[in-house]
Short mmCIF file of C-alpha atoms and ligand atoms in Angstrom, two decimals:
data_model
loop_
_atom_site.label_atom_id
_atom_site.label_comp_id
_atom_site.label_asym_id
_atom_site.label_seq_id
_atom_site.Cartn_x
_atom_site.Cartn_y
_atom_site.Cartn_z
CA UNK I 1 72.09 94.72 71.58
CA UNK I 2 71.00 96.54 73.84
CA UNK I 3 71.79 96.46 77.90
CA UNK I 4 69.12 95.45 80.66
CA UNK I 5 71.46 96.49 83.65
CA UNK I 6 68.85 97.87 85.64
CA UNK I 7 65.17 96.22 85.98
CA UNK I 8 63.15 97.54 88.63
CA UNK I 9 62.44 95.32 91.39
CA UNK I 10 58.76 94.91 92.53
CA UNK I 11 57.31 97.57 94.17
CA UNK I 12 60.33 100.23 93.28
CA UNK I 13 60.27 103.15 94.24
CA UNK I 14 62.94 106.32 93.17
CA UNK I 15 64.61 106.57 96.50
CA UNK I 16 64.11 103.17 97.34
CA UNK I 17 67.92 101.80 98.98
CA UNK I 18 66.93 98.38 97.90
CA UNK I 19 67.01 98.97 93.85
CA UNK I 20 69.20 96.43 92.57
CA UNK I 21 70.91 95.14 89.81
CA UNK I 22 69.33 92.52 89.20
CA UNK I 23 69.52 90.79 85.53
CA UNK I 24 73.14 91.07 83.31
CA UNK I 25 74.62 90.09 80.64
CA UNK I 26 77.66 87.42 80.14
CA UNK I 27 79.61 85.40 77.63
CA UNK I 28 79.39 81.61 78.14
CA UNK I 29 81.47 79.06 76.91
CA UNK I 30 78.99 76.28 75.72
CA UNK I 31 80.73 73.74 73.65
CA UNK I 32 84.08 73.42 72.13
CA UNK I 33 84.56 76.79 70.49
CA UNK I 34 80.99 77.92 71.49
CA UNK I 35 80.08 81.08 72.87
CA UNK I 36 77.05 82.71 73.45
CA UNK I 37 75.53 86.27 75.47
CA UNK I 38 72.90 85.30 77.77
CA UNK I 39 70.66 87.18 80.34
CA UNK I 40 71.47 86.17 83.45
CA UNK I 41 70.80 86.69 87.20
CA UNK I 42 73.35 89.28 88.69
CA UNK I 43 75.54 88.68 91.09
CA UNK I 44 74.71 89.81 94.75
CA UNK I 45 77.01 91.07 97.65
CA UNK I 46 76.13 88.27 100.01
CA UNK I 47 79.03 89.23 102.64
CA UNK I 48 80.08 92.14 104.43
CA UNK I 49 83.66 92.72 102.34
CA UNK I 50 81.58 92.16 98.80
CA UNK I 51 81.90 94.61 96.36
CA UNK I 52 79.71 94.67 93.31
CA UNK I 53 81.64 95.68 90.50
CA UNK I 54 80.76 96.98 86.99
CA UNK I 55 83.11 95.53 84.47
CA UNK I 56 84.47 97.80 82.26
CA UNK I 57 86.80 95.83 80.52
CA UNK I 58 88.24 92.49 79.64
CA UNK I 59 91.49 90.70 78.52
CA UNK I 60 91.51 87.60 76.12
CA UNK I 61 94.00 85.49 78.01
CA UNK I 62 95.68 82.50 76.39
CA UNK I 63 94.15 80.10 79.04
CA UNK I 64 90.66 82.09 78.82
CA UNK I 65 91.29 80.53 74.56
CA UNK I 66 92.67 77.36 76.07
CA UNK I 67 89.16 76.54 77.51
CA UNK I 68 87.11 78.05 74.65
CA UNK I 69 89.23 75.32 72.43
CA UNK I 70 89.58 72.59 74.52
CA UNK I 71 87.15 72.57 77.21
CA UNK I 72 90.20 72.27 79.97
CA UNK I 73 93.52 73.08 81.33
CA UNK I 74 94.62 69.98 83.18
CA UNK I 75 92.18 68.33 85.46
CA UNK I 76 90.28 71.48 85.35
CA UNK I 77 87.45 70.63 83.03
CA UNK I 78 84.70 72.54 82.42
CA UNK I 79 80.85 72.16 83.02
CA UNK I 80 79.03 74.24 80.31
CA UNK I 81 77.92 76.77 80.12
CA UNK I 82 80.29 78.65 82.06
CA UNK I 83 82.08 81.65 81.89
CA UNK I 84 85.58 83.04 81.37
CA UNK I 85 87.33 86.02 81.83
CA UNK I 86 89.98 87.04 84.58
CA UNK I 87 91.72 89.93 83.63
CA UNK I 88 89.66 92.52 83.92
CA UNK I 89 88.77 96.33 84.76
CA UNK I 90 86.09 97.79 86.45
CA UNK I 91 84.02 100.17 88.56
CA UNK I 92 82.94 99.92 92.34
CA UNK I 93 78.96 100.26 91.92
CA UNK I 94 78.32 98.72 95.50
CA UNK I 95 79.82 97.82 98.61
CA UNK I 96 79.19 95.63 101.64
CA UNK I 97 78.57 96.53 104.71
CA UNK I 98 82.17 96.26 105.90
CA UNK I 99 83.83 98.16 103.17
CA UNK I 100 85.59 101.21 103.82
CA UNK I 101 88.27 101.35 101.72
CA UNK I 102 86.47 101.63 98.65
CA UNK I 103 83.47 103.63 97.33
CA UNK I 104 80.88 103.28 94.26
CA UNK I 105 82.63 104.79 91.38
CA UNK I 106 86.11 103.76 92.16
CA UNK I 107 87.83 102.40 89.57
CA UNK I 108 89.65 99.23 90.44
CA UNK I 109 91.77 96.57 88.89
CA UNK I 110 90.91 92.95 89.94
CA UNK I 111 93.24 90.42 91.85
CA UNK I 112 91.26 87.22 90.58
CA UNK I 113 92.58 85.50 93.20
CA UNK I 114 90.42 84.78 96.53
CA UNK I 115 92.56 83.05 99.03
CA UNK I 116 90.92 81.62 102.37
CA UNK I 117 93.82 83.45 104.37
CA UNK I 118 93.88 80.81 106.75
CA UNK I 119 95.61 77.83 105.37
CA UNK I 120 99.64 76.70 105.52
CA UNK I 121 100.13 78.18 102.19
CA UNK I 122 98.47 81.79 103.24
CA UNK I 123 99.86 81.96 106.66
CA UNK I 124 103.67 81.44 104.77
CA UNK I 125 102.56 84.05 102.34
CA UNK I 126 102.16 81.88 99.36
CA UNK I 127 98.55 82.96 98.70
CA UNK I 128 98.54 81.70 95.58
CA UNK I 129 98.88 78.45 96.09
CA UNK I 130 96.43 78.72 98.87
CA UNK I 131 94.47 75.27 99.38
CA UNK I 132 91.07 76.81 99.39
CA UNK I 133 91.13 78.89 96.33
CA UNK I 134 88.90 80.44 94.32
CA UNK I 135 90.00 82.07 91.18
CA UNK I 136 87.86 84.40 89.02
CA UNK I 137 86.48 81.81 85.37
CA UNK I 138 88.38 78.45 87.05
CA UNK I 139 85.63 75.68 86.85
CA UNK I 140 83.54 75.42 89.59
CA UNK I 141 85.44 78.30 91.47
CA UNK I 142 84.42 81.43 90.62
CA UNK I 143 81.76 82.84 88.22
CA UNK I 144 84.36 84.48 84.89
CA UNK I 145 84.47 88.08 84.28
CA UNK I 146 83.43 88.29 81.10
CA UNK I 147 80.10 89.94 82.07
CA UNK I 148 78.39 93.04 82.79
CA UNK I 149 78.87 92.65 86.59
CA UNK I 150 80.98 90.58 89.14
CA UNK I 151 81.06 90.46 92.83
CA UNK I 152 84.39 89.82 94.78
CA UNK I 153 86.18 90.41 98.21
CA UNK I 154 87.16 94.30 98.95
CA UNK I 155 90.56 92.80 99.02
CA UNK I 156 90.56 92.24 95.29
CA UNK I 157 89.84 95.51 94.37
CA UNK I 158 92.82 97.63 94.04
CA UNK I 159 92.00 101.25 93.37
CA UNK I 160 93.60 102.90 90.15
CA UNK I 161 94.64 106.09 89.30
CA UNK I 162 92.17 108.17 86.61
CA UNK I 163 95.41 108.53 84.79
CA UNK I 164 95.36 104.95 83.40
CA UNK I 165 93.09 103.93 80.48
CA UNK I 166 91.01 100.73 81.10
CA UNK I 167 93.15 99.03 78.56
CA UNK I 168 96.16 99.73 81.35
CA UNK I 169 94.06 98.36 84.26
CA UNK I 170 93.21 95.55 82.70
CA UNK I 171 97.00 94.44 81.51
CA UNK I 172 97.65 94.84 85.21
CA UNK I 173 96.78 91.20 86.05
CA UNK I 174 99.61 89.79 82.87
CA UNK I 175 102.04 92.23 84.26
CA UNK I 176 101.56 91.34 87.37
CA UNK I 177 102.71 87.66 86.67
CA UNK I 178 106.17 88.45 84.30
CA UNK I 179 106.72 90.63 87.85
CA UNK I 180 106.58 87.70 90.07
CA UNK I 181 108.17 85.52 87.71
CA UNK I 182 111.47 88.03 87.47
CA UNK I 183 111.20 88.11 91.04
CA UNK I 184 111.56 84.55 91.29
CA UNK I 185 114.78 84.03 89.27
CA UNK I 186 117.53 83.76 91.87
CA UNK I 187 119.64 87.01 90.48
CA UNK I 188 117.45 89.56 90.67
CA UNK I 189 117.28 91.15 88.60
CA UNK I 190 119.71 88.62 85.72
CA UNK I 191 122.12 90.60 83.75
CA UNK I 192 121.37 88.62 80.66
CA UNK I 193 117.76 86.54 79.94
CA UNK I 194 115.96 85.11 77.34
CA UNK I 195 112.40 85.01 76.80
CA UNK I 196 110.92 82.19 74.64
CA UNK I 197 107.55 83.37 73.51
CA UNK I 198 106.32 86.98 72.76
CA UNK I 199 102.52 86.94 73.72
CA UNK I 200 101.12 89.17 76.60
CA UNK I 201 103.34 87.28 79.51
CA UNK I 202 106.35 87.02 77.45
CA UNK I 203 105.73 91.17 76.86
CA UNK I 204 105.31 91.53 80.94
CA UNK I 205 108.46 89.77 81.27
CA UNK I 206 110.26 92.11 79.16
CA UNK I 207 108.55 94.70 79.98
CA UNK I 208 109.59 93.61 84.09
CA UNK I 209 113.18 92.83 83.67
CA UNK I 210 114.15 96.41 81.69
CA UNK I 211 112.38 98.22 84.78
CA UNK I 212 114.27 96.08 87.20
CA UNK I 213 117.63 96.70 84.98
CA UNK I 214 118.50 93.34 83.07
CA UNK I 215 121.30 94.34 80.88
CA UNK I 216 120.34 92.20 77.76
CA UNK I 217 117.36 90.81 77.21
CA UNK I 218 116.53 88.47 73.63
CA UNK I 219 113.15 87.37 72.65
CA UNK I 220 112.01 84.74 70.42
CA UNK I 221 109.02 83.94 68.51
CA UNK I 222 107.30 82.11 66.27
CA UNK I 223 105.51 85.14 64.75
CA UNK I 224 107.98 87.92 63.01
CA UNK I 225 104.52 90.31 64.12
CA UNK I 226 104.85 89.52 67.87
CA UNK I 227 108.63 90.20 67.50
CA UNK I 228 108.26 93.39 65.93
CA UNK I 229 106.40 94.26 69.25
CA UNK I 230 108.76 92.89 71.42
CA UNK I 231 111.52 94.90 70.04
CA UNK I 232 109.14 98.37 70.03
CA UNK I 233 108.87 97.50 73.69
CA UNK I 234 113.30 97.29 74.54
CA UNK I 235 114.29 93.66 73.29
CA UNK I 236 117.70 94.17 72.56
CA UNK I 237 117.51 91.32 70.31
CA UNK I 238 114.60 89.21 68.67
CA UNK I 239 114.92 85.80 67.01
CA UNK I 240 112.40 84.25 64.77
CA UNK I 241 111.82 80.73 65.23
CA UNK I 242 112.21 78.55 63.13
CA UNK I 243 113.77 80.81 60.74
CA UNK I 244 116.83 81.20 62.60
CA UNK I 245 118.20 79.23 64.82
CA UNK I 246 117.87 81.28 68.14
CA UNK I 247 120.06 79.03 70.45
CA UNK I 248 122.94 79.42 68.05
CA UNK I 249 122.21 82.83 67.92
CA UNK I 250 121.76 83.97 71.02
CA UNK I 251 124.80 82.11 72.48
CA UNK I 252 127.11 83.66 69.90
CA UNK I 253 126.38 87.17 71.22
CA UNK I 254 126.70 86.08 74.49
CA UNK I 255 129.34 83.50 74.53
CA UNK I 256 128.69 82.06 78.26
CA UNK I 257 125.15 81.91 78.13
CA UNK I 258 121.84 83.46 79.81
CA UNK I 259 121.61 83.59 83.75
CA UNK I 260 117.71 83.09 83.03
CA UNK I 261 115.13 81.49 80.59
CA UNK I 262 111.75 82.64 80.86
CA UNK I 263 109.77 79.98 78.68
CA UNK I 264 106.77 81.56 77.92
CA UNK I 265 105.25 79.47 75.17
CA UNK I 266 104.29 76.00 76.85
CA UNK I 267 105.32 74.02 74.13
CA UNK I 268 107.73 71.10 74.10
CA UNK I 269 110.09 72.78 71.59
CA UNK I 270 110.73 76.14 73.77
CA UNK I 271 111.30 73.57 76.78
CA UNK I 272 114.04 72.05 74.79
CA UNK I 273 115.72 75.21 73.77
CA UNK I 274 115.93 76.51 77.11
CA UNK I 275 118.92 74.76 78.73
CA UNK I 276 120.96 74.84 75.77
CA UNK I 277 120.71 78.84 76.45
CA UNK I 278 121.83 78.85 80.29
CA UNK I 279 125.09 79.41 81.39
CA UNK I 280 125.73 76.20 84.08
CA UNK I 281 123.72 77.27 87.26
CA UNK I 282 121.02 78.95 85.49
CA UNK I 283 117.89 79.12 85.81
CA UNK I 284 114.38 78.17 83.67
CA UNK I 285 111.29 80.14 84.13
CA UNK I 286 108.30 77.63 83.62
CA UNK I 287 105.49 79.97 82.90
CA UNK I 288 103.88 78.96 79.88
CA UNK I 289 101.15 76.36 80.38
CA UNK I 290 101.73 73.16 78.19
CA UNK I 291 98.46 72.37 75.80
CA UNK I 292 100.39 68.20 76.88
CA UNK I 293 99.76 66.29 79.91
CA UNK I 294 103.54 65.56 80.25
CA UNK I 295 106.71 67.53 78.93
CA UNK I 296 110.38 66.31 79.09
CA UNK I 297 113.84 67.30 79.63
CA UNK I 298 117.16 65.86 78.99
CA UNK I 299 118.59 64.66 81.78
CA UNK I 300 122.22 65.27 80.25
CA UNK I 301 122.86 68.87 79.86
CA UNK I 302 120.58 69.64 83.08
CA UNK I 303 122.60 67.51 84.92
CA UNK I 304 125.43 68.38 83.42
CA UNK I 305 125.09 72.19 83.93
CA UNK I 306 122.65 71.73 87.18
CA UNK I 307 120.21 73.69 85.44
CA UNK I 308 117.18 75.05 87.81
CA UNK I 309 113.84 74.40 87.01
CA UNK I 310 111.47 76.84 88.74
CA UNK I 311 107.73 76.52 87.94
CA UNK I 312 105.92 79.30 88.09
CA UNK I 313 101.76 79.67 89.12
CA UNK I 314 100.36 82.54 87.90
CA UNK I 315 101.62 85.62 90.72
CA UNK I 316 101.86 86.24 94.52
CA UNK I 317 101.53 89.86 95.85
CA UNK I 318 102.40 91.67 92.32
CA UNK I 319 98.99 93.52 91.30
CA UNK I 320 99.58 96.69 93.68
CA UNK I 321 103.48 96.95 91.70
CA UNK I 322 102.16 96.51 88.70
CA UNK I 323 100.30 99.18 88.91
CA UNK I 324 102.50 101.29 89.61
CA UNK I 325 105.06 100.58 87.24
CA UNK I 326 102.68 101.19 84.52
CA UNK I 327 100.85 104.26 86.59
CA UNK I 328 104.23 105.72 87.09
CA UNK I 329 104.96 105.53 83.20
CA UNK I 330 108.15 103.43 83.80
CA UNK I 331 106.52 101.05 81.63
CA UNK I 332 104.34 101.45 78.44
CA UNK I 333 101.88 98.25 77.85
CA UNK I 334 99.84 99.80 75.22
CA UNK I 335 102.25 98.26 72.08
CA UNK I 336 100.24 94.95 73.58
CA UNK I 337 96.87 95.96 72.95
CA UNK I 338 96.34 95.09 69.28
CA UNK I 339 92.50 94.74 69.14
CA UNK I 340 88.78 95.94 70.88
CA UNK I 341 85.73 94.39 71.25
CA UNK I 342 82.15 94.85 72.39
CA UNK I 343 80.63 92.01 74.73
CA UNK I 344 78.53 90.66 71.42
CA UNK I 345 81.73 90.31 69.77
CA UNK I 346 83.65 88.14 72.35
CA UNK I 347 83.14 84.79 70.36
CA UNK I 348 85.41 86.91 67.40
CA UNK I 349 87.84 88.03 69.81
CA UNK I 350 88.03 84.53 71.17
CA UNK I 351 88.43 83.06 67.47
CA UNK I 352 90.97 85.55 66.70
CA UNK I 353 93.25 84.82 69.68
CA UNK I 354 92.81 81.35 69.22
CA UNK I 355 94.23 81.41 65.40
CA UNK I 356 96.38 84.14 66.17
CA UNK I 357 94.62 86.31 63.10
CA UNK I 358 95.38 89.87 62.34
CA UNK I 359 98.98 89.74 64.03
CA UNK I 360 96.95 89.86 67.56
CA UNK I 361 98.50 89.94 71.10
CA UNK I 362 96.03 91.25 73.37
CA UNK I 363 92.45 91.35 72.16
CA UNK I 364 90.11 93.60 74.92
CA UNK I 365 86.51 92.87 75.40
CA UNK I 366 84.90 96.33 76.30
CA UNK I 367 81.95 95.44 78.38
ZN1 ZN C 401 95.58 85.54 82.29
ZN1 ZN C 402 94.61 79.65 102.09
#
């Protein structure tokens, strides 16, 4: 298919400062497992910190597929057609008038996150749980990335070196978060965690704790695939559930326990492995987002053990770091990156990551 990016505007002329983009094409979700490219009216800088940018690139993420299956995440329901996208590289094509940190043709990874700066939660520095949000492909809040153009605060747009590949910039956003959450865990960094669930954010978390200098870290999975990856990217150990059983496992190499669980998978199963893995005092990472309304925990052995329970919502301050831990080479994401895309094939990548075909972790979307 070919692109329409550019349609000239009435009365266009070659050196007119007015040509615009004006028509674009983006993915929208329009039923349960429906997806469809439409033309569509581009977005506009409409204040003076806008930047238009050209998206270059875009990462499936697991609550991107959580939509496309089941139309929500929580009370956040969508209105169709809408659509998705949030991790995402691009290009600076056009600034607003009060941009001068950024030019057209700077390459940029997005912060989806656009905070009102003014509110409790902002003033304390918790941004991202700011209560006037916007976040890039949340229904009714901002407009997803999966399309040729998006237009977003200059504050979003965080420059990148040439040096990084679009598939880099675009893991930025998933790295960012396993960041944040290792920053979170009380010991930091732990000298021994586990990590239940090997997908993208379980790989950022592994990927974060061996930069900060976590002695031993375990992984576990359901797919032997996803393990082989975690172990290519320094898991000292990886556990396939439920082949083996991991608790059993892991404590028997460790004897007292993990400091820190980061539960990465959201399901019911992972949450009830994870204090049987702690050391009393330690810590669970909440990260993974439950497909359930409700999840429990056994009162005994948390009790028992006063086992934390930290939630954690998606990241706070992380993007610029991430960055440069992978700009820096301390880090290596690529082992992620299993499959590419074009824009007409994003209903196959979405299918893919949804049946978790073809031993996929990341699937990219290059717009
Ligand atoms: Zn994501
Ligand atoms: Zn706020």
């Amino acid at each position: 298919m070919q692109s329409v990016g550019f349609i000239e505007p009435e009365g266009f002329k070659a050196d007119n400062q007015d040509y615009r983009i004006l028509i674009m094409k983006a993915a929208f979700l329009t039923g349960i497992r429906g997806m469809e490219i439409r033309d569509v009216p581009a977005p506009q800088i409409e204040a003076p910190n806008d930047v238009l940018v050209r998206i270059d690139a875009v990462g499936v993420c697991g609550s991107d597929v959580h939509y496309y299956t089941t139309g929500a995440i929580g009370r956040q329901k969508i209105v169709y057609p809408w659509t998705v996208g949030h991790e995402c590289a691009g290009t600076v094509v056009e600034v607003g008038s009060g941009v001068s940190n950024l030019k057209t043709g700077q390459r940029v990874a997005i912060d989806p996150l656009k905070t009102c700066g003014t509110c409790d939660q902002c003033l304390a520095g918790r941004e991202h749980t700011c209560r006037n949000q916007a976040f890039l492909a949340c229904p009714g809040q901002l407009p997803g990335a999966l399309a040729e153009y998006i237009v977003m605060p200059a504050s979003c747009c965080l420059p990148v070196p040439d040096s990084m590949n679009d598939d880099e910039v675009t893991i930025v956003e998933p790295l960012s978060i396993g960041m944040y959450a290792c920053g979170l865990a009380p010991e930091n960094p732990p000298k021994r965690a586990a990590i239940l669930g090997s997908g993208p954010i379980g790989l950022s978390v592994l990927l974060s704790l061996r930069a900060a200098g976590t002695e031993e870290i375990f992984v576990t999975d359901l797919l032997p695939e996803r393990l082989e990856i975690a172990a290519r990217m320094g898991a000292d150990w990886t556990g396939c559930h439920p082949a083996c059983d991991v608790v059993a496992e892991i404590l028997d190499q460790t004897k007292l326990g993990v400091d820190c669980v980061f539960e990465c998978a959201g399901q019911q199963e992972t949450l009830d492995q994870c204090a049987g893995l702690l050391r009393p005092g330690g810590t669970i990472l909440a990260i993974g987002i439950p497909q359930l309304d409700r999840v429990s925990f056994s009162p005994d052995i948390m009790r028992r053990n006063e086992i934390r329970l930290q939630n954690v919502r998606r990241q706070n301050g992380c993007v610029q770091a991430a960055i440069d831990l992978i700009s820096s080479g301390q880090v290596n994401v690529m082992p992620m990156v299993t499959h590419h895309f074009d824009l007409d094939g994003s209903r196959d990548a979405f299918e893919m990551v949804a049946d978790y075909r073809d031993g996929v972790v990341k699937a990219i979307i290059n717009v």
